[in-house]
mmCIF file of C-alpha atoms in Angstrom:
data_model
loop_
_atom_site.group_PDB
_atom_site.id
_atom_site.type_symbol
_atom_site.label_atom_id
_atom_site.label_comp_id
_atom_site.label_asym_id
_atom_site.label_seq_id
_atom_site.Cartn_x
_atom_site.Cartn_y
_atom_site.Cartn_z
ATOM 1 C CA UNK A 1328 -2.110 10.010 26.493
ATOM 2 C CA UNK A 1329 -5.269 8.806 24.784
ATOM 3 C CA UNK A 1330 -5.668 6.025 27.340
ATOM 4 C CA UNK A 1331 -5.728 8.698 30.041
ATOM 5 C CA UNK A 1332 -7.801 11.375 28.308
ATOM 6 C CA UNK A 1333 -10.369 9.451 26.276
ATOM 7 C CA UNK A 1334 -12.256 7.954 29.257
ATOM 8 C CA UNK A 1335 -12.589 11.394 30.887
ATOM 9 C CA UNK A 1336 -15.748 13.445 30.315
ATOM 10 C CA UNK A 1337 -15.368 16.973 28.938
ATOM 11 C CA UNK A 1338 -16.211 18.431 32.357
ATOM 12 C CA UNK A 1339 -13.519 16.457 34.198
ATOM 13 C CA UNK A 1340 -11.370 18.549 36.588
ATOM 14 C CA UNK A 1341 -8.141 19.965 35.165
ATOM 15 C CA UNK A 1342 -6.073 17.971 37.632
ATOM 16 C CA UNK A 1343 -7.517 14.753 36.144
ATOM 17 C CA UNK A 1344 -6.573 15.843 32.622
ATOM 18 C CA UNK A 1345 -3.100 17.110 33.513
ATOM 19 C CA UNK A 1346 -1.346 13.687 33.382
ATOM 20 C CA UNK A 1347 -2.714 13.069 29.892
ATOM 21 C CA UNK A 1348 -1.692 16.528 28.730
ATOM 22 C CA UNK A 1349 1.796 15.935 30.094
ATOM 23 C CA UNK A 1350 2.034 12.741 28.050
ATOM 24 C CA UNK A 1351 0.844 14.604 24.939
ATOM 25 C CA UNK A 1352 3.456 17.313 25.493
ATOM 26 C CA UNK A 1353 6.204 14.727 25.953
ATOM 27 C CA UNK A 1354 5.165 12.914 22.771
ATOM 28 C CA UNK A 1355 5.093 16.184 20.818
ATOM 29 C CA UNK A 1356 8.560 17.067 22.077
ATOM 30 C CA UNK A 1357 9.917 13.683 21.001
ATOM 31 C CA UNK A 1358 8.328 14.098 17.582
ATOM 32 C CA UNK A 1359 9.941 17.512 17.160
ATOM 33 C CA UNK A 1360 13.318 16.100 18.199
ATOM 34 C CA UNK A 1361 12.935 13.249 15.712
ATOM 35 C CA UNK A 1362 12.121 15.671 12.893
ATOM 36 C CA UNK A 1363 15.147 17.812 13.726
ATOM 37 C CA UNK A 1364 17.311 14.676 13.715
ATOM 38 C CA UNK A 1365 15.896 13.760 10.298
ATOM 39 C CA UNK A 1366 16.779 17.186 8.905
ATOM 40 C CA UNK A 1367 20.285 16.962 10.361
ATOM 41 C CA UNK A 1368 20.750 13.525 8.809
ATOM 42 C CA UNK A 1369 19.640 14.611 5.330
ATOM 43 C CA UNK A 1370 21.753 17.757 5.504
ATOM 44 C CA UNK A 1371 24.811 15.717 6.488
ATOM 45 C CA UNK A 1372 24.329 13.330 3.564
ATOM 46 C CA UNK A 1373 23.808 16.209 1.136
ATOM 47 C CA UNK A 1374 26.933 17.919 2.459
ATOM 48 C CA UNK A 1375 28.883 14.730 1.829
ATOM 49 C CA UNK A 1376 27.591 14.647 -1.746
ATOM 50 C CA UNK A 1377 28.579 18.265 -2.306
ATOM 51 C CA UNK A 1378 32.113 17.357 -1.283
ATOM 52 C CA UNK A 1379 32.178 14.051 -3.184
ATOM 53 C CA UNK A 1380 29.274 13.922 -5.692
ATOM 54 C CA UNK A 1381 30.019 10.338 -6.707
ATOM 55 C CA UNK A 1382 30.314 8.940 -3.178
ATOM 56 C CA UNK A 1383 28.247 5.728 -3.529
ATOM 57 C CA UNK A 1384 27.502 5.328 0.185
ATOM 58 C CA UNK A 1385 26.032 8.819 0.462
ATOM 59 C CA UNK A 1386 23.971 8.428 -2.711
ATOM 60 C CA UNK A 1387 22.644 5.076 -1.502
ATOM 61 C CA UNK A 1388 21.748 6.493 1.925
ATOM 62 C CA UNK A 1389 19.810 9.388 0.412
ATOM 63 C CA UNK A 1390 18.023 7.129 -2.067
ATOM 64 C CA UNK A 1391 16.992 4.783 0.745
ATOM 65 C CA UNK A 1392 15.829 7.753 2.815
ATOM 66 C CA UNK A 1393 13.587 9.146 0.065
ATOM 67 C CA UNK A 1394 12.154 5.697 -0.577
ATOM 68 C CA UNK A 1395 11.290 5.171 3.087
ATOM 69 C CA UNK A 1396 9.620 8.567 3.214
ATOM 70 C CA UNK A 1397 7.642 7.790 0.070
ATOM 71 C CA UNK A 1398 6.447 4.449 1.446
ATOM 72 C CA UNK A 1399 5.411 6.147 4.690
ATOM 73 C CA UNK A 1400 3.494 8.832 2.784
ATOM 74 C CA UNK A 1401 1.715 6.222 0.653
ATOM 75 C CA UNK A 1402 0.827 4.169 3.733
ATOM 76 C CA UNK A 1403 -0.622 7.296 5.357
ATOM 77 C CA UNK A 1404 -2.565 8.234 2.229
ATOM 78 C CA UNK A 1405 -0.725 11.566 2.028
ATOM 79 C CA UNK A 1406 -0.712 12.251 -1.716
ATOM 80 C CA UNK A 1407 1.050 15.614 -1.389
ATOM 81 C CA UNK A 1408 3.935 14.197 0.656
ATOM 82 C CA UNK A 1409 4.198 11.235 -1.723
ATOM 83 C CA UNK A 1410 4.422 13.555 -4.736
ATOM 84 C CA UNK A 1411 7.179 15.513 -2.995
ATOM 85 C CA UNK A 1412 9.237 12.384 -2.292
ATOM 86 C CA UNK A 1413 8.758 11.157 -5.867
ATOM 87 C CA UNK A 1414 10.095 14.467 -7.175
ATOM 88 C CA UNK A 1415 13.084 14.290 -4.823
ATOM 89 C CA UNK A 1416 13.849 10.711 -5.869
ATOM 90 C CA UNK A 1417 13.641 11.538 -9.560
ATOM 91 C CA UNK A 1418 15.983 14.470 -9.066
ATOM 92 C CA UNK A 1419 18.473 12.586 -6.899
ATOM 93 C CA UNK A 1420 18.467 9.161 -8.583
ATOM 94 C CA UNK A 1421 16.823 9.483 -12.013
ATOM 95 C CA UNK A 1422 18.173 6.193 -13.369
ATOM 96 C CA UNK A 1423 18.398 3.913 -10.353
ATOM 97 C CA UNK A 1424 14.862 4.582 -9.094
ATOM 98 C CA UNK A 1425 12.909 4.542 -12.359
ATOM 99 C CA UNK A 1426 11.794 0.917 -12.053
ATOM 100 C CA UNK A 1427 11.182 1.232 -8.310
ATOM 101 C CA UNK A 1428 9.031 4.332 -8.811
ATOM 102 C CA UNK A 1429 7.015 2.626 -11.515
ATOM 103 C CA UNK A 1430 6.250 0.039 -8.861
ATOM 104 C CA UNK A 1431 5.172 -2.854 -11.070
ATOM 105 C CA UNK A 1432 4.222 -5.932 -9.074
ATOM 106 C CA UNK A 1433 2.855 -9.441 -9.585
ATOM 107 C CA UNK A 1434 -0.288 -11.399 -8.906
ATOM 108 C CA UNK A 1435 -0.716 -15.104 -8.216
ATOM 109 C CA UNK A 1436 -4.322 -16.303 -8.293
ATOM 110 C CA UNK A 1437 -5.575 -19.887 -8.168
ATOM 111 C CA UNK A 1438 -9.163 -21.044 -8.619
ATOM 112 C CA UNK A 1439 -10.942 -24.289 -7.788
ATOM 113 C CA UNK A 1440 -11.534 -25.595 -10.389
ATOM 114 C CA UNK A 1441 -8.834 -24.009 -12.573
ATOM 115 C CA UNK A 1442 -9.470 -22.501 -15.979
ATOM 116 C CA UNK A 1443 -11.540 -19.454 -15.006
ATOM 117 C CA UNK A 1444 -11.579 -16.537 -17.433
ATOM 118 C CA UNK A 1445 -10.188 -13.398 -15.809
ATOM 119 C CA UNK A 1446 -11.418 -9.904 -16.603
ATOM 120 C CA UNK A 1447 -9.387 -7.073 -15.113
ATOM 121 C CA UNK A 1448 -10.908 -3.907 -13.668
ATOM 122 C CA UNK A 1449 -8.887 -0.984 -12.322
ATOM 123 C CA UNK A 1450 -10.350 1.246 -9.625
ATOM 124 C CA UNK A 1451 -10.325 4.904 -10.679
ATOM 125 C CA UNK A 1452 -11.642 7.908 -8.788
ATOM 126 C CA UNK A 1453 -14.780 9.444 -10.294
ATOM 127 C CA UNK A 1454 -16.480 12.248 -8.358
ATOM 128 C CA UNK A 1455 -14.720 11.221 -5.144
ATOM 129 C CA UNK A 1456 -15.730 7.579 -5.548
ATOM 130 C CA UNK A 1457 -13.654 4.581 -6.613
ATOM 131 C CA UNK A 1458 -15.275 3.063 -9.684
ATOM 132 C CA UNK A 1459 -14.151 -0.212 -11.325
ATOM 133 C CA UNK A 1460 -13.178 0.412 -14.951
ATOM 134 C CA UNK A 1461 -12.608 -2.553 -17.302
ATOM 135 C CA UNK A 1462 -9.112 -2.511 -18.802
ATOM 136 C CA UNK A 1463 -8.742 -5.945 -20.394
ATOM 137 C CA UNK A 1464 -8.491 -9.685 -19.925
ATOM 138 C CA UNK A 1465 -5.785 -11.744 -18.245
ATOM 139 C CA UNK A 1466 -4.881 -15.360 -19.057
ATOM 140 C CA UNK A 1467 -7.152 -18.004 -17.506
ATOM 141 C CA UNK A 1468 -6.355 -19.279 -14.034
ATOM 142 C CA UNK A 1469 -4.069 -20.270 -12.542
ATOM 143 C CA UNK A 1470 -2.154 -17.001 -12.695
ATOM 144 C CA UNK A 1471 1.369 -17.383 -11.334
ATOM 145 C CA UNK A 1472 3.635 -14.360 -10.917
ATOM 146 C CA UNK A 1473 1.653 -12.484 -13.560
ATOM 147 C CA UNK A 1474 2.927 -8.884 -13.877
ATOM 148 C CA UNK A 1475 0.581 -6.037 -12.990
ATOM 149 C CA UNK A 1476 1.244 -2.333 -12.504
ATOM 150 C CA UNK A 1477 0.964 -1.012 -8.971
ATOM 151 C CA UNK A 1478 -2.643 -0.217 -8.130
ATOM 152 C CA UNK A 1479 -6.027 -1.396 -6.896
ATOM 153 C CA UNK A 1480 -7.923 -3.902 -9.006
ATOM 154 C CA UNK A 1481 -10.946 -6.157 -9.180
ATOM 155 C CA UNK A 1482 -10.502 -9.482 -10.969
ATOM 156 C CA UNK A 1483 -13.773 -10.888 -12.296
ATOM 157 C CA UNK A 1484 -13.606 -14.680 -12.534
ATOM 158 C CA UNK A 1485 -16.039 -16.479 -14.830
ATOM 159 C CA UNK A 1486 -16.523 -20.103 -15.857
ATOM 160 C CA UNK A 1487 -19.392 -21.956 -17.566
ATOM 161 C CA UNK A 1488 -21.733 -23.509 -15.023
ATOM 162 C CA UNK A 1489 -20.172 -21.513 -12.193
ATOM 163 C CA UNK A 1490 -21.115 -18.293 -10.462
ATOM 164 C CA UNK A 1491 -19.069 -15.238 -11.390
ATOM 165 C CA UNK A 1492 -16.716 -14.277 -8.559
ATOM 166 C CA UNK A 1493 -15.054 -10.894 -8.060
ATOM 167 C CA UNK A 1494 -11.718 -10.837 -6.255
ATOM 168 C CA UNK A 1495 -10.248 -7.511 -5.036
ATOM 169 C CA UNK A 1496 -6.476 -7.256 -5.482
ATOM 170 C CA UNK A 1497 -4.086 -4.586 -4.228
ATOM 171 C CA UNK A 1498 -0.674 -4.477 -5.889
ATOM 172 C CA UNK A 1499 1.591 -2.498 -3.595
ATOM 173 C CA UNK A 1500 4.842 -0.976 -4.799
ATOM 174 C CA UNK A 1501 6.764 -3.878 -6.359
ATOM 175 C CA UNK A 1502 4.513 -6.157 -4.313
ATOM 176 C CA UNK A 1503 3.277 -9.687 -4.933
ATOM 177 C CA UNK A 1504 -0.401 -10.416 -4.226
ATOM 178 C CA UNK A 1505 -0.826 -14.154 -3.693
ATOM 179 C CA UNK A 1506 -4.176 -14.603 -1.960
ATOM 180 C CA UNK A 1507 -2.562 -16.037 1.147
ATOM 181 C CA UNK A 1508 -5.012 -16.257 4.045
ATOM 182 C CA UNK A 1509 -3.927 -15.009 7.501
ATOM 183 C CA UNK A 1510 -1.853 -17.627 9.283
ATOM 184 C CA UNK A 1511 -1.152 -19.592 6.100
ATOM 185 C CA UNK A 1512 1.947 -19.774 3.917
ATOM 186 C CA UNK A 1513 0.591 -20.739 0.512
ATOM 187 C CA UNK A 1514 -1.917 -19.167 -1.892
ATOM 188 C CA UNK A 1515 -5.532 -20.054 -1.191
ATOM 189 C CA UNK A 1516 -7.556 -21.351 -4.131
ATOM 190 C CA UNK A 1517 -10.694 -19.304 -4.779
ATOM 191 C CA UNK A 1518 -13.683 -21.611 -5.013
ATOM 192 C CA UNK A 1519 -15.901 -21.116 -8.063
ATOM 193 C CA UNK A 1520 -19.357 -22.170 -6.788
ATOM 194 C CA UNK A 1521 -21.716 -24.058 -9.113
ATOM 195 C CA UNK A 1522 -24.622 -21.919 -10.250
ATOM 196 C CA UNK A 1523 -27.049 -23.788 -7.953
ATOM 197 C CA UNK A 1524 -24.789 -23.687 -4.871
ATOM 198 C CA UNK A 1525 -25.865 -20.268 -3.576
ATOM 199 C CA UNK A 1526 -29.532 -19.863 -2.766
ATOM 200 C CA UNK A 1527 -31.728 -16.809 -3.248
ATOM 201 C CA UNK A 1528 -30.959 -14.019 -0.814
ATOM 202 C CA UNK A 1529 -27.491 -15.426 -0.116
ATOM 203 C CA UNK A 1530 -24.089 -14.122 -1.141
ATOM 204 C CA UNK A 1531 -20.729 -15.802 -1.633
ATOM 205 C CA UNK A 1532 -17.949 -13.866 0.095
#
């Protein structure tokens, strides 16, 4: 629909817009049908649990459903929907989902040369802005499978005779950040430039 409607000016004739509107209507109808199917599915699983509360297949299906919905809400940045799915998961599977909800992940970070000191900053929202807040130090590099809670971080890397480098790190739910460049399969070592390597007016990215 957007491919049809976006190129059209606001004053375009109605007959030119009609095909795009028809596509929008069809997409909306499919979305409504999908939502109804979702409700039917959840109701069927809940009905099965009312009949057999300990049915493992039904409990597993509902747990997986709530988790998928939570991941979708987090990916969309919908905090309200995410909070709702968290509450549903805690009510439905209070023991089995505790670790998953906590979301702890891991970070692997390699520097060239190794041995950089690592200071950890966590991004927190202050007056609608994300501000890096220091929360402690990590072991010197290389870090391999080092545990970190789910969240958004900045890792400040420092080494005598080298420029300080800041590396942004996002730990997704139970994720593993490894610094793997697109198209590669192994972690990429972060170069620590000598103090004289970057000239005035230049930046190392």
